[in-house]
Amino acid sequence: MSVDIHNHLLWDIDDGPAQQEDAIQLAHQAVKQGISDVIATPHFRLGYAQPSVEAIKERTKQFNKLLAAQQIPLTVHSGMEIQLFADLDTALNTNEMVLSLNGSPYVLIEMPTTQIPHYIEDLFFNMQMRGFIPVIAHAEKNPPFQKNPDQLVQLIEKGALVQISARSLTHHSQRSVRKFANQLIQHRAVHLIASDAHHVEKRPFLLTTAYKAVRKTYGLSYTAYFKKNARLVLNGQSLFIHPPIPFNTRKSWQVFMK
Amino acid sequence: MDMTLDLKALAAILFRHIWIILIIMISTVGMSLFVTYQVMSPVYEGKTELLITTEQADGQALPSPGDIDSSLKLIDTYRAIIESPTVLNPVISDLENSLTIAHLKQKMTVEPLHDSQVLVIKVEDQDQKTAVNTANLIAQSFQKRTAELMKLDNVHLLSPAEYNPDAKQICPKPVVNTIISILIGGLFAMGIVLLKHIFNTSLSSEEAVTTHLEQPVLGVIPTLPKPASEDSISSQNALRQQLMHHWQDKTPIEPYQNLAASLLYLIKNETLKTILFTSPNPGEGKSLTSLNTALLFANSKKRTLYIDMDLRKPSCHYAFQLPNHVGMSSYLFHEMPISDIIQESEIEHLSIITAGPPPPFSARLLNVAKINALLTALKDDFDIIIIDSPPTFVSDTPLISGHADGTVMVVDSKSTRYPDARQAIERITQSDSKVLGVILNNFKMKHVQDYYY
Ligand SMILES: Nc1ncnc2c1ncn2[C@@H]1O[C@H](COP(=O)(O)OP(=O)(O)O)[C@@H](O)[C@H]1O
Ligand SMILES: [Fe+2]
Ligand SMILES: [Mg+2]
């Protein structure tokens, strides 16, 4: 039984399912993919998409009741996918505006797509000093990281964890994205895999499909590592990482000189 | 560097590099042979001998033959005549090639044969026939001119130049060139080897450590083999593999045991508790060495605490596969209580404080008082505290070492230069910390030197 820590399962809150029925369909799909627990992570974008903490918690409760009534073996927990903003560390402290993943120290963060802001180092450090651990959402789809993957490696060295989308490891995604996602795994720059499911057909749960792909390419220990980490995040327990291998985006002759 | 090399040591150094010397010598010989046979063209010689009699045709004596001075003058006179255009111009026109007089003069020499009255005219040319021909023409022209000009008939052609198909070239001389090239090559090669020795600043032996650093060698750690990995995810974690490979077999390798033993001896005799590991440069083995030492102390049932104080390049959480979200930095920068940052390792009697999230540039000043407070607070809970630190040139290191009971300097026998190591030791000493000694890491056991000492 696996845990999915990033998806948009709650209806009528963000760009996830519009109707309750769509959400139920998604829940069925999750169960088929061998998932027992999901952390629903609606988008939080400061200024234009700010679902309230209460609304999310309320919808989660409602959903769990519904699932129990329909005997769907799935438990929903609440969280958020928070688009990065400079005051995130203080916002987390006050605990009113944003949510971590299931009340754990882990905070799912959507990075800006244009550039990695200069304050990131201080922000991540301050978050960790206050007991929060940044988790970078679908890093493989972020252009700054695609351009310079060592930026991601450096953030890992500063204590950030990296989540990639299950879809990026399957044939449903572009070849280039698939290639980059695999490169990140090879460089030990991935710690979590999650579905980021939005819709039964357009953006479905593909978690088990992705785990199978990982097992086929990298072996069982890798799959076990990812699965275990997702559960540790759900339970708010700490996890260890392997040292990331820098990409060394240097000119080839410099590599030669080494 | 001690510059007095005795002959035996000198011979040993040269012999150790015998291959370099031989290779350089062989290549200089090869080069000289190539130049001799391929680049330089052979030069042949034509030689005529003329006898100048002292008596005139009418029997009157010339200046007395005993008068050396005047006889020398006479030779000079004849030489000047031979080299004059009057003699040489007809030669050139006879030769029918566009030679100038200056050119011809360069190719010829006129010398008396051992102070006698025999004059030798030598002409060099790349073609033997031309050389012979020219020498003869000069002799004839000279004979004719003296007769005409001085009305003298005292020049006799003693032996004309002759063409000899077996004649050897006079230049270049392969044997001479080869001997010279062997000498030059040998001297050059020995020079290089000695210079290399004089400027060799590596700490490649225990002797080098004791002479250059004036510190005891606490341990010599050989270059460990890279263990093959069965597990794809933890491969590349060289530190953990090298640490755990030996450890999981319960056969920690002997060099670390020797190191731990000599440290233990110091600890007992001088009542030390906190030992800091540092090195002049990054990557010289501070972490691997300190981790192994800590493991051995724990194994001998000493309550051991390992603190990763290399906040910028932490590694012990990778080695022990521990989370690093809280650690030393949480205590130093966020008032986290000491008890919250201590983790238990997978090894009995070994507790760990990981480095914690690396502080950004804006928060890099170490609060030394807090480090001191931590060490003081933990002194009673542990028998030994091992501290892994940044390289010595980082400003943190002397600050931390000032609060440790002793510091050990890890040097890499392949890459550490002793001036760097000496500077590092000085920095530590200036921070009022005691340097316990040096660990010679990454030592190549099959060193050629081993055969000599
Ligand atoms: N004696 C040795 N033999 C082989 N590899 C070594 C040895 N000492 C260190 N290493 C390797 O060199 C790398 C750097 O060592 P590390 O202890 O991390 O250095 P530092 O802490 O001084 O930066 C590590 O990958 C380690 O496994
Ligand atoms: Fe998402
Ligand atoms: Mg280190």
XYZ file of C-alpha atoms and ligand atoms in Angstrom:
740
model
C 0.000 0.000 0.000
C 1.505 3.274 -0.971
C 1.139 6.899 0.020
C 0.671 9.759 -2.395
C 1.880 13.060 -1.025
C 0.989 15.398 -3.896
C -2.296 15.494 -5.798
C -5.332 17.653 -6.402
C -8.076 15.320 -5.270
C -10.404 17.749 -3.494
C -13.202 19.054 -5.682
C -14.074 22.633 -6.365
C -11.024 24.118 -4.656
C -8.421 24.528 -7.393
C -7.824 23.178 -10.903
C -8.576 19.647 -9.643
C -11.988 17.953 -10.075
C -14.892 20.336 -10.388
C -17.601 17.998 -9.069
C -17.788 15.634 -6.149
C -18.395 12.754 -8.631
C -15.102 13.498 -10.433
C -13.293 13.366 -7.123
C -14.885 10.001 -6.300
C -13.745 8.693 -9.686
C -10.221 9.853 -8.901
C -10.407 8.121 -5.522
C -11.336 4.861 -7.264
C -8.360 5.292 -9.561
C -6.053 5.877 -6.575
C -7.224 2.678 -4.928
C -6.602 0.776 -8.166
C -3.053 2.127 -8.131
C -2.522 0.566 -4.724
C -2.756 3.788 -2.762
C -4.115 3.764 0.781
C -3.404 7.324 1.858
C -3.321 10.549 -0.091
C -2.342 13.998 1.020
C -4.529 16.352 -0.976
C -2.497 19.422 -1.890
C -4.555 22.230 -3.417
C -2.580 25.057 -5.020
C -1.775 28.026 -2.834
C -0.666 31.029 -4.872
C -0.271 34.157 -2.800
C -2.481 36.919 -4.154
C -4.662 34.970 -6.584
C -5.391 31.422 -5.448
C -5.630 31.248 -1.698
C -7.895 28.474 -0.497
C -8.387 28.859 3.213
C -6.965 26.338 5.656
C -10.459 25.784 7.062
C -11.974 25.117 3.646
C -9.362 22.500 2.875
C -9.720 20.781 6.222
C -13.506 20.855 5.952
C -13.482 19.414 2.425
C -11.084 16.680 3.552
C -13.364 15.686 6.390
C -16.353 15.664 4.048
C -14.464 13.537 1.535
C -13.390 10.970 4.124
C -17.009 10.577 5.268
C -18.071 10.065 1.679
C -15.323 7.493 1.075
C -16.292 5.600 4.211
C -19.938 5.619 3.172
C -19.068 4.241 -0.261
C -16.566 1.803 1.259
C -13.682 3.098 -0.792
C -10.485 2.099 1.114
C -8.749 5.426 0.918
C -7.888 8.033 3.526
C -7.452 11.650 2.557
C -5.181 13.999 4.521
C -4.839 17.709 4.010
C -1.918 19.694 2.735
C -1.024 22.376 0.231
C 1.179 22.914 -2.766
C 2.533 26.328 -1.912
C 3.957 28.554 -4.584
C 7.156 30.057 -3.228
C 6.946 33.466 -1.588
C 9.465 35.350 0.482
C 7.598 35.250 3.804
C 6.778 31.561 3.712
C 8.805 30.860 6.855
C 6.844 33.328 8.960
C 3.556 32.239 7.378
C 4.300 28.656 8.411
C 4.939 29.764 11.956
C 1.607 31.483 12.411
C -0.121 28.378 11.016
C -3.155 30.279 9.700
C -2.587 30.831 6.012
C -0.663 27.805 4.760
C -0.565 24.082 5.500
C 2.311 21.660 5.647
C 1.785 18.067 4.479
C -0.608 16.448 6.955
C 0.639 18.690 9.751
C 4.149 17.243 9.397
C 7.362 19.281 9.141
C 7.331 18.713 5.381
C 6.218 21.657 3.232
C 5.447 21.100 -0.455
C 6.771 24.043 -2.454
C 6.156 24.961 -6.074
C 9.222 26.795 -7.391
C 8.963 29.795 -9.744
C 9.374 28.815 -13.400
C 11.538 31.760 -14.428
C 14.378 31.755 -11.946
C 15.367 30.557 -8.512
C 15.084 33.610 -6.256
C 18.143 34.846 -4.403
C 16.478 34.617 -0.991
C 15.950 30.856 -1.309
C 19.015 29.928 0.750
C 18.008 32.083 3.700
C 14.367 31.048 3.432
C 15.125 27.319 3.409
C 17.567 27.744 6.287
C 15.090 29.713 8.364
C 12.335 27.198 7.626
C 14.544 24.356 8.806
C 15.610 26.241 11.902
C 11.904 26.473 12.727
C 11.460 22.783 12.161
C 10.057 22.789 8.608
C 11.550 20.832 5.737
C 11.125 22.161 2.196
C 10.008 19.640 -0.429
C 10.439 20.880 -3.990
C 7.424 19.808 -6.083
C 7.947 18.242 -9.537
C 11.486 19.587 -9.847
C 11.948 17.839 -13.204
C 9.439 20.189 -14.811
C 11.067 23.387 -13.599
C 12.973 25.228 -16.360
C 15.706 26.748 -14.140
C 16.565 23.274 -12.856
C 16.401 21.827 -16.363
C 18.860 24.468 -17.461
C 21.189 24.085 -14.476
C 20.503 20.928 -12.465
C 23.343 21.748 -10.077
C 21.122 24.483 -8.669
C 18.851 21.706 -7.509
C 21.789 19.697 -6.145
C 22.840 22.741 -4.136
C 19.361 23.114 -2.662
C 19.450 19.438 -1.662
C 22.777 20.054 0.040
C 21.044 22.897 1.890
C 18.453 20.452 3.202
C 15.656 20.550 0.620
C 13.975 17.340 -0.526
C 12.936 16.723 -4.120
C 9.675 15.264 -5.383
C 9.131 14.313 -9.018
C 5.864 13.461 -10.755
C 4.989 9.825 -11.342
C 3.838 10.775 -14.816
C 7.356 11.973 -15.738
C 8.643 8.417 -15.400
C 6.008 6.928 -17.691
C 5.273 7.013 -21.415
C 2.572 9.609 -20.793
C 5.180 12.345 -20.691
C 7.544 13.858 -23.204
C 10.797 12.096 -23.891
C 12.877 15.081 -22.684
C 11.040 15.285 -19.357
C 11.369 11.539 -18.894
C 15.071 11.756 -19.598
C 15.613 14.569 -17.094
C 13.565 12.812 -14.406
C 15.740 9.730 -14.821
C 18.915 11.793 -14.738
C 17.781 13.260 -11.434
C 17.237 9.775 -10.016
C 20.668 8.696 -11.218
C 22.222 11.703 -9.521
C 20.424 10.778 -6.291
C 18.565 14.063 -6.503
C 15.084 12.554 -5.994
C 13.571 11.607 -2.658
C 9.866 11.314 -3.337
C 7.579 10.350 -6.192
C 3.962 11.554 -6.232
C 1.094 11.574 -8.702
C 0.127 15.260 -8.941
C -3.206 13.842 -10.176
C -5.815 16.369 -11.314
C -8.183 14.436 -13.546
C -9.026 10.773 -14.248
C -8.063 10.985 -17.908
C -6.035 14.125 -18.453
C -3.792 13.872 -15.388
C -4.442 10.539 -13.677
C -2.833 8.718 -10.764
C 0.159 6.854 -12.213
C 2.009 6.118 -9.010
C 2.214 2.340 -9.296
C 3.116 2.597 -12.967
C 5.996 4.894 -12.000
C 7.173 2.654 -9.138
C 7.186 -0.268 -11.568
C 9.314 1.716 -13.990
C 11.739 2.592 -11.175
C 11.962 -1.030 -10.124
C 12.657 -2.118 -13.657
C 15.432 0.407 -14.219
C 16.952 0.846 -10.762
C 15.958 -2.161 -8.732
C 13.875 -2.886 -5.698
C 15.927 -0.963 -3.140
C 15.235 2.263 -4.952
C 11.480 1.697 -5.144
C 11.440 0.741 -1.483
C 13.341 3.917 -0.612
C 10.807 6.144 -2.404
C 7.795 4.326 -0.974
C 9.174 4.441 2.537
C 9.949 8.151 2.276
C 6.361 8.954 1.260
C 5.097 7.149 4.346
C 7.630 8.895 6.599
C 6.408 12.229 5.238
C 2.795 11.286 5.947
C 3.720 10.297 9.503
C 5.897 13.355 10.023
C 8.971 11.208 10.679
C 12.425 12.187 9.535
C 14.149 10.569 6.606
C 17.749 10.304 5.470
C 19.048 11.078 2.016
C 21.929 9.819 -0.078
C 24.561 12.319 -1.160
C 23.491 13.905 -4.445
C 26.003 13.678 -7.271
C 26.728 17.073 -8.823
C 26.089 17.388 -12.542
C 29.171 19.549 -12.975
C 27.723 21.652 -15.736
C 31.208 22.684 -16.691
C 32.809 22.746 -20.077
C 33.987 19.357 -21.221
C 37.671 20.277 -21.246
C 37.431 21.240 -17.594
C 36.059 17.817 -16.816
C 38.954 16.470 -18.828
C 41.472 18.374 -16.741
C 40.226 16.853 -13.520
C 64.419 21.307 3.175
C 67.694 19.920 4.223
C 70.073 20.515 1.376
C 72.936 18.266 2.425
C 72.595 15.159 0.376
C 75.148 12.507 0.944
C 76.357 10.536 -2.025
C 74.523 7.390 -1.097
C 71.217 9.212 -0.875
C 71.996 10.941 -4.146
C 72.689 7.629 -5.831
C 69.474 6.240 -4.384
C 67.452 9.159 -5.746
C 69.021 8.795 -9.168
C 68.559 5.058 -9.170
C 64.924 5.409 -8.172
C 64.397 7.487 -11.293
C 66.609 5.365 -13.517
C 63.837 4.929 -16.047
C 63.268 8.636 -16.469
C 67.008 9.143 -16.898
C 67.306 6.318 -19.420
C 64.333 7.521 -21.393
C 65.676 11.066 -21.593
C 69.113 9.768 -22.610
C 67.719 7.474 -25.264
C 65.627 10.254 -26.705
C 68.558 12.697 -26.874
C 70.665 10.033 -28.616
C 67.820 9.385 -31.021
C 67.500 13.078 -31.694
C 71.222 13.439 -32.356
C 71.264 10.447 -34.692
C 68.331 11.876 -36.563
C 70.070 15.227 -36.937
C 73.346 13.562 -37.967
C 71.858 11.409 -40.669
C 68.731 13.193 -41.782
C 69.229 16.904 -41.247
C 72.965 17.585 -41.691
C 74.459 16.871 -45.110
C 77.897 15.193 -45.178
C 80.977 17.300 -45.902
C 84.124 15.972 -47.638
C 87.635 17.302 -47.721
C 90.253 17.809 -50.440
C 93.825 18.299 -49.225
C 97.022 19.333 -51.049
C 100.436 19.701 -49.550
C 102.978 22.209 -50.873
C 106.656 22.354 -50.052
C 108.175 25.812 -49.894
C 111.911 25.551 -50.284
C 114.079 28.200 -48.695
C 116.532 28.496 -51.538
C 116.032 30.574 -54.509
C 116.588 29.250 -57.969
C 119.930 30.994 -58.230
C 121.196 29.422 -54.978
C 121.021 32.556 -52.825
C 119.960 31.858 -49.283
C 116.724 33.198 -47.990
C 116.640 34.569 -44.457
C 118.294 32.166 -42.077
C 116.145 29.109 -41.388
C 116.980 29.288 -37.664
C 115.110 32.527 -37.369
C 111.650 31.291 -36.329
C 110.230 34.707 -36.368
C 111.001 35.290 -39.961
C 109.963 31.808 -41.004
C 106.589 32.390 -39.385
C 106.358 35.666 -41.185
C 107.090 33.831 -44.368
C 104.242 31.402 -43.769
C 101.900 34.319 -43.093
C 103.033 35.914 -46.280
C 102.326 32.793 -48.289
C 98.975 32.347 -46.659
C 98.020 35.915 -47.493
C 99.072 35.306 -51.078
C 97.036 32.118 -51.315
C 93.978 33.897 -49.988
C 94.407 36.888 -52.239
C 92.106 37.441 -55.206
C 95.071 37.110 -57.561
C 95.293 33.454 -56.662
C 91.654 32.726 -56.025
C 90.019 34.515 -58.963
C 91.429 32.141 -61.550
C 90.297 29.228 -59.354
C 86.780 30.524 -59.331
C 86.685 31.055 -63.049
C 88.099 27.556 -63.582
C 85.491 26.040 -61.281
C 82.716 27.562 -63.350
C 80.375 28.014 -60.405
C 79.163 31.243 -58.957
C 81.324 31.196 -55.868
C 82.465 34.462 -54.303
C 85.930 34.866 -52.877
C 84.576 35.246 -49.372
C 82.655 32.038 -49.776
C 85.661 30.170 -51.042
C 87.763 31.510 -48.179
C 85.258 30.060 -45.727
C 85.587 26.643 -47.246
C 89.379 26.572 -47.256
C 92.120 26.551 -44.653
C 95.848 27.104 -45.100
C 98.095 25.793 -42.357
C 101.732 24.803 -42.083
C 102.333 21.189 -41.261
C 103.831 21.110 -37.736
C 105.873 24.301 -38.079
C 107.581 22.846 -41.143
C 107.882 24.385 -44.519
C 105.082 22.269 -45.790
C 101.851 24.169 -46.330
C 98.588 22.272 -46.270
C 95.620 23.594 -48.218
C 92.299 22.014 -47.197
C 89.012 22.593 -48.968
C 85.674 21.339 -47.685
C 82.679 20.667 -49.840
C 79.585 18.512 -49.824
C 80.905 16.954 -53.030
C 84.250 15.249 -52.695
C 85.204 15.779 -56.322
C 84.674 19.521 -56.062
C 86.697 19.635 -52.862
C 89.594 17.767 -54.441
C 89.410 19.772 -57.617
C 89.314 23.101 -55.821
C 92.266 22.233 -53.585
C 94.335 21.305 -56.604
C 93.315 24.384 -58.536
C 94.294 26.632 -55.630
C 97.683 24.937 -55.379
C 98.320 25.288 -59.082
C 97.160 28.884 -59.189
C 99.403 29.705 -56.244
C 102.396 28.052 -57.874
C 101.811 29.983 -61.067
C 101.315 33.329 -59.329
C 104.459 33.074 -57.201
C 106.407 32.368 -60.296
C 104.898 35.369 -62.044
C 104.806 37.832 -59.174
C 107.859 37.077 -57.100
C 109.896 35.504 -59.791
C 110.313 32.595 -57.450
C 110.278 28.947 -58.253
C 110.283 27.568 -54.739
C 106.728 26.159 -54.501
C 106.578 22.449 -55.126
C 103.440 20.429 -55.223
C 104.172 17.698 -52.676
C 101.000 15.665 -52.793
C 98.025 16.741 -54.829
C 94.531 16.105 -53.588
C 93.118 12.878 -54.872
C 89.606 11.603 -55.266
C 88.988 8.528 -53.177
C 85.582 6.876 -53.462
C 86.003 5.255 -49.999
C 86.837 8.512 -48.270
C 84.901 9.197 -45.103
C 83.024 12.418 -44.628
C 84.815 14.731 -42.226
C 81.593 16.097 -40.796
C 79.156 15.238 -39.196
C 80.829 12.610 -37.096
C 78.207 10.094 -35.826
C 80.348 8.638 -33.056
C 81.368 11.993 -31.622
C 77.820 13.301 -31.852
C 76.426 10.229 -30.110
C 78.898 10.448 -27.262
C 78.135 14.132 -26.800
C 74.399 13.497 -26.846
C 74.710 10.742 -24.234
C 76.630 13.104 -21.980
C 74.227 15.992 -22.468
C 71.151 13.777 -22.110
C 72.497 12.165 -18.951
C 73.376 15.458 -17.300
C 70.057 16.988 -18.305
C 68.099 14.020 -16.949
C 69.987 13.956 -13.659
C 69.429 17.691 -13.355
C 65.708 17.242 -13.803
C 65.531 14.417 -11.270
C 67.477 16.367 -8.665
C 65.420 19.506 -9.209
C 62.259 17.454 -8.886
C 63.596 16.033 -5.654
C 64.549 19.411 -4.268
C 61.197 20.962 -5.159
C 59.184 17.917 -4.081
C 57.019 19.245 -1.313
C 54.771 16.227 -0.844
C 54.560 14.353 2.413
C 55.162 10.978 0.889
C 56.713 9.250 3.903
C 56.746 9.246 7.674
C 60.253 10.718 7.494
C 58.899 13.629 5.457
C 56.284 14.310 8.137
C 58.748 14.248 11.009
C 61.368 16.366 9.234
C 59.079 18.936 7.608
C 56.303 19.196 10.172
C 58.182 18.253 13.342
C 55.145 16.322 14.507
C 54.721 12.716 15.546
C 52.927 10.418 13.102
C 49.900 9.049 14.946
C 48.887 6.718 12.155
C 49.518 5.782 8.575
C 46.358 4.936 6.618
C 46.846 3.264 3.250
C 44.753 3.973 0.193
C 41.684 1.823 0.719
C 40.250 -0.182 -2.145
C 36.939 1.075 -3.503
C 34.413 -1.555 -2.467
C 32.165 -2.761 -5.255
C 28.554 -1.868 -4.598
C 25.707 -4.310 -4.788
C 23.102 -1.690 -4.017
C 22.437 0.837 -6.739
C 21.116 3.565 -4.510
C 23.967 3.691 -2.043
C 26.715 3.279 -4.578
C 28.597 6.533 -5.034
C 28.350 7.063 -1.324
C 32.042 6.269 -1.112
C 32.384 7.487 2.432
C 29.700 5.162 3.768
C 30.920 2.264 1.701
C 34.507 2.642 2.770
C 33.410 3.019 6.347
C 30.870 0.234 6.469
C 32.599 -2.238 4.208
C 35.165 -3.035 6.841
C 32.899 -2.341 9.700
C 30.061 -4.670 8.845
C 32.523 -7.536 8.567
C 33.600 -6.602 12.094
C 37.123 -6.469 10.756
C 38.106 -2.834 10.921
C 41.401 -2.704 9.190
C 44.549 -2.674 11.172
C 45.901 0.818 10.353
C 42.853 2.407 11.993
C 43.314 0.177 15.023
C 46.893 1.355 15.330
C 45.734 4.943 15.035
C 43.024 4.462 17.658
C 45.540 2.806 19.956
C 48.020 5.657 19.750
C 45.224 8.202 20.300
C 43.970 6.233 23.266
C 47.442 6.283 24.738
C 47.533 10.073 24.452
C 44.035 10.395 25.880
C 44.951 8.376 28.959
C 48.284 10.023 29.582
C 47.213 13.585 29.054
C 43.582 13.311 30.141
C 42.117 14.509 26.878
C 38.463 14.197 26.004
C 37.653 16.250 22.930
C 39.743 15.610 19.827
C 39.349 17.669 16.696
C 40.216 16.296 13.261
C 41.216 18.788 10.611
C 43.333 18.938 7.449
C 45.048 21.683 5.449
C 42.773 21.218 2.412
C 39.367 19.703 1.614
C 39.096 16.054 0.655
C 42.172 14.838 2.491
C 40.270 12.361 4.616
C 39.217 14.182 7.798
C 35.785 12.628 7.772
C 36.686 9.052 6.873
C 39.541 8.986 9.378
C 37.595 10.570 12.221
C 34.559 8.342 11.568
C 36.650 5.184 11.663
C 38.376 6.333 14.818
C 35.032 7.043 16.470
C 33.748 3.611 15.442
C 36.764 1.933 16.990
C 36.429 3.862 20.236
C 32.757 2.911 20.453
C 33.683 -0.664 19.683
C 35.996 -0.723 22.670
C 32.981 0.285 24.787
C 33.984 3.893 25.241
C 30.973 6.201 25.272
C 31.763 8.108 22.109
C 30.204 11.245 20.645
C 30.899 12.226 17.059
C 30.204 15.856 16.156
C 30.130 16.999 12.534
C 31.312 20.598 12.733
C 32.035 20.888 9.017
C 28.855 22.897 8.584
C 29.524 23.723 4.943
C 30.496 20.289 3.726
C 28.885 17.948 6.225
C 29.180 14.226 5.626
C 28.569 12.089 8.688
C 24.795 11.998 8.090
C 25.551 10.388 4.747
C 27.935 7.918 6.335
C 25.483 6.881 9.053
C 22.354 7.466 6.935
C 20.847 9.809 9.461
C 18.430 12.688 8.883
C 20.134 16.065 8.964
C 17.192 18.425 9.451
C 18.333 19.143 12.955
C 21.938 19.199 14.042
C 24.752 21.427 15.167
C 23.435 24.419 13.223
C 20.019 24.117 14.913
C 21.765 24.481 18.277
C 24.144 27.211 17.148
C 21.695 29.359 15.215
C 18.313 28.512 16.714
C 18.724 27.773 20.388
C 17.662 24.165 19.990
C 18.389 22.297 23.240
C 21.480 20.076 23.176
C 19.509 16.942 23.991
C 17.403 17.435 20.841
C 20.338 17.419 18.451
C 22.001 14.219 19.643
C 21.084 11.151 17.598
C 21.869 7.532 18.289
C 23.771 5.751 15.527
C 23.356 2.193 14.329
C 26.469 1.371 16.368
C 26.360 0.776 20.091
C 28.025 3.397 22.331
C 28.230 5.840 19.427
C 26.141 9.012 19.500
C 26.106 11.532 16.698
C 25.509 15.228 16.294
C 25.063 15.848 12.575
C 25.925 19.224 11.099
C 22.311 20.238 10.533
C 21.091 22.465 7.688
C 24.091 24.404 6.325
C 23.820 28.066 7.341
C 23.607 30.609 4.509
C 26.246 33.292 4.038
C 24.234 35.718 6.126
C 24.581 33.568 9.245
C 28.089 32.287 9.143
C 29.709 33.667 12.226
C 30.223 30.902 14.740
C 29.231 31.538 18.287
C 32.293 30.149 19.990
C 30.864 30.510 23.460
C 27.993 28.189 22.512
C 30.426 25.586 21.212
C 32.328 25.781 24.446
C 29.116 25.500 26.440
C 28.110 22.406 24.450
C 31.447 20.692 24.909
C 31.470 21.482 28.607
C 27.917 20.230 29.063
C 28.631 16.943 27.307
C 32.018 16.229 28.848
C 30.557 14.154 31.640
C 28.224 12.125 29.458
C 30.935 10.789 27.175
C 34.388 9.276 27.431
C 35.537 10.643 24.098
C 34.245 13.396 21.835
C 35.469 13.357 18.238
C 34.945 16.525 16.205
C 35.081 16.614 12.409
C 35.887 20.136 11.217
C 36.350 22.160 8.029
C 39.818 22.485 6.472
C 42.156 24.534 8.637
C 42.128 27.613 6.379
C 38.396 28.088 7.077
C 38.039 30.580 9.893
C 35.749 28.266 11.894
C 38.434 25.681 12.476
C 40.874 27.560 14.741
C 37.839 28.890 16.656
C 36.595 25.377 17.342
C 40.016 23.866 17.956
C 40.591 26.432 20.683
C 37.949 24.582 22.701
C 39.095 21.060 21.950
C 41.658 19.339 24.133
C 43.749 18.348 21.154
C 43.853 18.534 17.387
C 45.069 15.970 14.890
C 46.101 17.006 11.404
C 45.146 14.657 8.590
C 47.409 14.954 5.549
C 47.123 13.209 2.207
C 50.433 11.616 1.296
C 49.708 12.126 -2.385
C 48.354 15.640 -2.498
C 49.163 17.634 0.655
C 52.155 19.977 0.278
C 54.163 20.349 3.460
C 54.211 24.181 3.402
C 50.386 24.048 3.551
C 50.499 21.514 6.349
C 53.016 23.593 8.267
C 50.831 26.670 7.937
C 47.818 24.676 9.086
C 49.635 23.445 12.176
C 50.722 27.008 12.915
C 47.141 28.261 12.701
C 46.009 25.613 15.161
C 48.885 26.320 17.537
C 48.082 30.040 17.446
C 44.518 29.258 18.528
C 45.943 27.906 21.778
C 45.164 24.352 20.832
C 47.538 21.468 21.197
C 48.439 19.636 18.013
C 48.663 15.981 18.988
C 50.216 14.802 15.761
C 49.704 13.993 12.123
C 47.812 11.226 10.358
C 49.360 10.267 7.046
C 46.345 9.300 4.954
C 46.035 7.816 1.498
C 49.474 6.251 1.766
C 50.627 4.109 -1.118
C 51.974 1.053 0.637
C 54.019 -0.321 -2.234
C 56.158 2.763 -2.336
C 59.486 2.317 -4.123
C 61.052 3.984 -1.107
C 60.179 0.964 0.970
C 62.986 -0.870 -0.724
C 65.506 1.654 0.495
C 64.629 2.232 4.089
N 42.716 6.289 2.824
C 41.763 6.443 1.871
N 41.661 5.558 0.855
C 40.720 5.689 -0.088
N 39.827 6.677 -0.133
C 39.870 7.614 0.839
C 40.840 7.551 1.884
N 40.637 8.611 2.698
C 39.595 9.301 2.177
N 39.126 8.703 1.072
C 38.004 9.129 0.232
O 38.235 10.462 -0.188
C 37.047 11.211 -0.128
C 37.245 12.425 0.760
O 37.435 11.977 2.089
P 36.768 12.740 3.307
O 37.078 11.968 4.533
O 35.344 13.028 3.026
O 37.628 14.086 3.241
P 37.405 15.448 4.054
O 36.453 15.173 5.152
O 38.778 15.786 4.532
O 36.916 16.443 3.070
C 35.954 10.281 0.372
O 35.213 9.811 -0.725
C 36.703 9.166 1.022
O 35.995 7.957 0.913
Fe 0.536 20.018 -8.295
Mg 34.534 15.997 5.526
